[in-house]
PDB file of C-alpha atoms in Angstrom:
ATOM      1  CA  ASP A   1     160.567 124.889  79.579  1.00  0.00           C
ATOM      2  CA  ALA A   2     163.933 125.402  81.256  1.00  0.00           C
ATOM      3  CA  GLU A   3     164.040 121.960  82.891  1.00  0.00           C
ATOM      4  CA  HIS A   4     163.479 120.057  79.652  1.00  0.00           C
ATOM      5  CA  MET A   5     165.983 122.307  77.866  1.00  0.00           C
ATOM      6  CA  ALA A   6     168.575 121.523  80.554  1.00  0.00           C
ATOM      7  CA  LEU A   7     167.863 117.807  80.156  1.00  0.00           C
ATOM      8  CA  LEU A   8     168.149 118.088  76.382  1.00  0.00           C
ATOM      9  CA  GLU A   9     171.544 119.715  76.765  1.00  0.00           C
ATOM     10  CA  ARG A  10     172.595 116.823  79.029  1.00  0.00           C
ATOM     11  CA  VAL A  11     171.408 114.286  76.423  1.00  0.00           C
ATOM     12  CA  LEU A  12     173.252 116.134  73.673  1.00  0.00           C
ATOM     13  CA  GLY A  13     176.414 115.927  75.768  1.00  0.00           C
ATOM     14  CA  VAL A  14     176.229 112.179  76.415  1.00  0.00           C
ATOM     15  CA  ALA A  15     179.314 110.411  75.097  1.00  0.00           C
ATOM     16  CA  GLY A  16     178.450 107.614  72.703  1.00  0.00           C
ATOM     17  CA  ASP A  17     174.996 106.479  71.745  1.00  0.00           C
ATOM     18  CA  GLN A  18     173.790 104.995  75.048  1.00  0.00           C
ATOM     19  CA  TRP A  19     172.758 106.373  78.426  1.00  0.00           C
ATOM     20  CA  SER A  20     171.985 104.112  81.356  1.00  0.00           C
ATOM     21  CA  ARG A  21     168.453 104.351  82.702  1.00  0.00           C
ATOM     22  CA  ALA A  22     169.809 105.030  86.198  1.00  0.00           C
ATOM     23  CA  ASP A  23     171.877 108.005  84.994  1.00  0.00           C
ATOM     24  CA  PHE A  24     168.954 109.349  82.966  1.00  0.00           C
ATOM     25  CA  GLU A  25     166.614 109.039  85.950  1.00  0.00           C
ATOM     26  CA  ALA A  26     169.159 110.793  88.183  1.00  0.00           C
ATOM     27  CA  ALA A  27     169.383 113.676  85.698  1.00  0.00           C
ATOM     28  CA  CYS A  28     165.578 113.893  85.561  1.00  0.00           C
ATOM     29  CA  ASP A  29     165.309 113.779  89.349  1.00  0.00           C
ATOM     30  CA  ALA A  30     167.823 116.605  89.714  1.00  0.00           C
ATOM     31  CA  LEU A  31     165.638 118.716  87.419  1.00  0.00           C
ATOM     32  CA  GLY A  32     162.338 117.696  89.006  1.00  0.00           C
ATOM     33  CA  LEU A  33     161.181 115.805  85.908  1.00  0.00           C
ATOM     34  CA  LEU A  34     159.466 112.444  85.583  1.00  0.00           C
ATOM     35  CA  PRO A  35     161.649 110.217  83.370  1.00  0.00           C
ATOM     36  CA  ASP A  36     158.914 108.760  81.142  1.00  0.00           C
ATOM     37  CA  GLY A  37     157.330 112.168  80.607  1.00  0.00           C
ATOM     38  CA  ALA A  38     160.730 113.661  79.848  1.00  0.00           C
ATOM     39  CA  VAL A  39     161.434 111.003  77.201  1.00  0.00           C
ATOM     40  CA  GLU A  40     158.060 111.748  75.637  1.00  0.00           C
ATOM     41  CA  MET A  41     158.675 115.513  75.577  1.00  0.00           C
ATOM     42  CA  LEU A  42     162.159 115.180  74.100  1.00  0.00           C
ATOM     43  CA  ASN A  43     160.957 112.708  71.486  1.00  0.00           C
ATOM     44  CA  GLU A  44     158.038 114.965  70.499  1.00  0.00           C
ATOM     45  CA  ALA A  45     160.505 117.791  69.863  1.00  0.00           C
ATOM     46  CA  ALA A  46     162.765 115.398  67.955  1.00  0.00           C
ATOM     47  CA  PHE A  47     159.904 114.181  65.760  1.00  0.00           C
ATOM     48  CA  SER A  48     158.923 117.773  64.996  1.00  0.00           C
ATOM     49  CA  LEU A  49     162.445 118.634  63.918  1.00  0.00           C
ATOM     50  CA  ALA A  50     163.904 115.444  62.453  1.00  0.00           C
ATOM     51  CA  GLY A  51     161.023 112.996  62.020  1.00  0.00           C
ATOM     52  CA  GLU A  52     162.628 110.459  64.369  1.00  0.00           C
ATOM     53  CA  PRO A  53     162.833 109.928  68.147  1.00  0.00           C
ATOM     54  CA  LEU A  54     165.873 111.137  70.070  1.00  0.00           C
ATOM     55  CA  LEU A  55     165.707 108.400  72.726  1.00  0.00           C
ATOM     56  CA  GLU A  56     164.710 104.764  72.318  1.00  0.00           C
ATOM     57  CA  GLY A  57     164.735 101.697  74.524  1.00  0.00           C
ATOM     58  CA  GLU A  58     164.519 101.201  78.263  1.00  0.00           C
ATOM     59  CA  ASP A  59     167.928 100.383  79.735  1.00  0.00           C
ATOM     60  CA  PRO A  60     170.090 101.585  78.283  1.00  0.00           C
ATOM     61  CA  LEU A  61     168.440 104.431  76.433  1.00  0.00           C
ATOM     62  CA  PHE A  62     169.806 104.670  72.916  1.00  0.00           C
ATOM     63  CA  VAL A  63     170.523 108.174  71.641  1.00  0.00           C
ATOM     64  CA  ASN A  64     169.803 108.682  67.939  1.00  0.00           C
ATOM     65  CA  ASP A  65     172.967 110.334  66.563  1.00  0.00           C
ATOM     66  CA  TYR A  66     171.214 111.846  63.537  1.00  0.00           C
ATOM     67  CA  VAL A  67     168.577 113.496  65.722  1.00  0.00           C
ATOM     68  CA  ARG A  68     171.182 114.571  68.272  1.00  0.00           C
ATOM     69  CA  ASP A  69     173.117 116.333  65.501  1.00  0.00           C
ATOM     70  CA  GLN A  70     169.962 118.022  64.197  1.00  0.00           C
ATOM     71  CA  LEU A  71     168.942 119.227  67.657  1.00  0.00           C
ATOM     72  CA  ALA A  72     172.460 120.414  68.487  1.00  0.00           C
ATOM     73  CA  GLN A  73     172.592 122.429  65.262  1.00  0.00           C
ATOM     74  CA  THR A  74     169.172 123.945  65.925  1.00  0.00           C
ATOM     75  CA  LEU A  75     170.159 124.923  69.470  1.00  0.00           C
ATOM     76  CA  SER A  76     173.412 126.412  68.218  1.00  0.00           C
ATOM     77  CA  ASP A  77     171.581 128.453  65.577  1.00  0.00           C
ATOM     78  CA  HIS A  78     169.017 129.608  68.160  1.00  0.00           C
ATOM     79  CA  LYS A  79     171.728 130.755  70.572  1.00  0.00           C
ATOM     80  CA  LYS A  80     173.421 132.751  67.775  1.00  0.00           C
ATOM     81  CA  LEU A  81     170.161 134.633  67.183  1.00  0.00           C
ATOM     82  CA  ARG A  82     169.782 135.650  70.829  1.00  0.00           C
ATOM     83  CA  PRO A  83     170.950 139.158  71.681  1.00  0.00           C
TER      84      PRO A  83
END
């Protein structure tokens, strides 16, 4: 859905490989998402695409660079196919 896609784009734009739990929760709150459910949804998509989770840990959340690259490439390819 649009909210999880917006959150994914935020995660893909995080500098470095860590995101504080407070910042993640604020991003989820702004989108009307529950943080734990959002992590689960993003990780399910990541497992489907790359076989690994995108986010791990509690505070900070660690962003898997390999998965981030795979998801970013997939999103880029998808946007190129849109009319």
